[in-house]
Amino acid sequence: MRSNSTYKTDDLSIFCCQNPDCPDFGKRGLNNLTVCGIYGAYDYRLIRCRTCKSRFSERKGSVLYNSKIDSEIAVSVLEHLAEGCGIRKTSRLTNASLGTVARLSKMSGEHAKKAHDVLVPFSPSDK
Ligand SMILES: [Zn+2]
């Protein structure tokens, strides 16, 4: 089993509550989150919000949510795709299956579109 620790940090300020009914939903750096458990084959953290008492996976809200792929392999796949490698080439170079590469490509594209739609309204206007 691979170590998943490369992509983990003790700093929980990069996370936010994932409960849409919580007053702290989507707000980072409030110090309202704690790690309340570990789960899965790769020791994913279960995060708890002190405000609404809900618990959620550290992967919720990310491309890797509900994915069983190791973070290191997923990051490698996404890096190859970002550099312009095709799905077959990425599959060969990362030893991930064609289906996994295609799924990650589709999900990361959808995730990037959502991030774009949220971030663009805050961009300075073009003169
Ligand atoms: Zn909450």
mmCIF file of C-alpha atoms in Angstrom, residues 17-23 25 60:
data_model
loop_
_atom_site.group_PDB
_atom_site.id
_atom_site.type_symbol
_atom_site.label_atom_id
_atom_site.label_comp_id
_atom_site.label_asym_id
_atom_site.label_seq_id
_atom_site.Cartn_x
_atom_site.Cartn_y
_atom_site.Cartn_z
ATOM 1 C CA CYS A 17 -17.441 22.904 6.176
ATOM 2 C CA GLN A 18 -19.211 20.957 3.421
ATOM 3 C CA ASN A 19 -22.696 21.170 4.948
ATOM 4 C CA PRO A 20 -24.738 23.707 2.889
ATOM 5 C CA ASP A 21 -27.036 24.302 5.895
ATOM 6 C CA CYS A 22 -24.119 25.351 8.143
ATOM 7 C CA PRO A 23 -23.469 29.085 8.707
ATOM 8 C CA PHE A 25 -20.341 26.492 4.840
ATOM 9 C CA LYS A 60 -15.530 15.850 -0.180
#
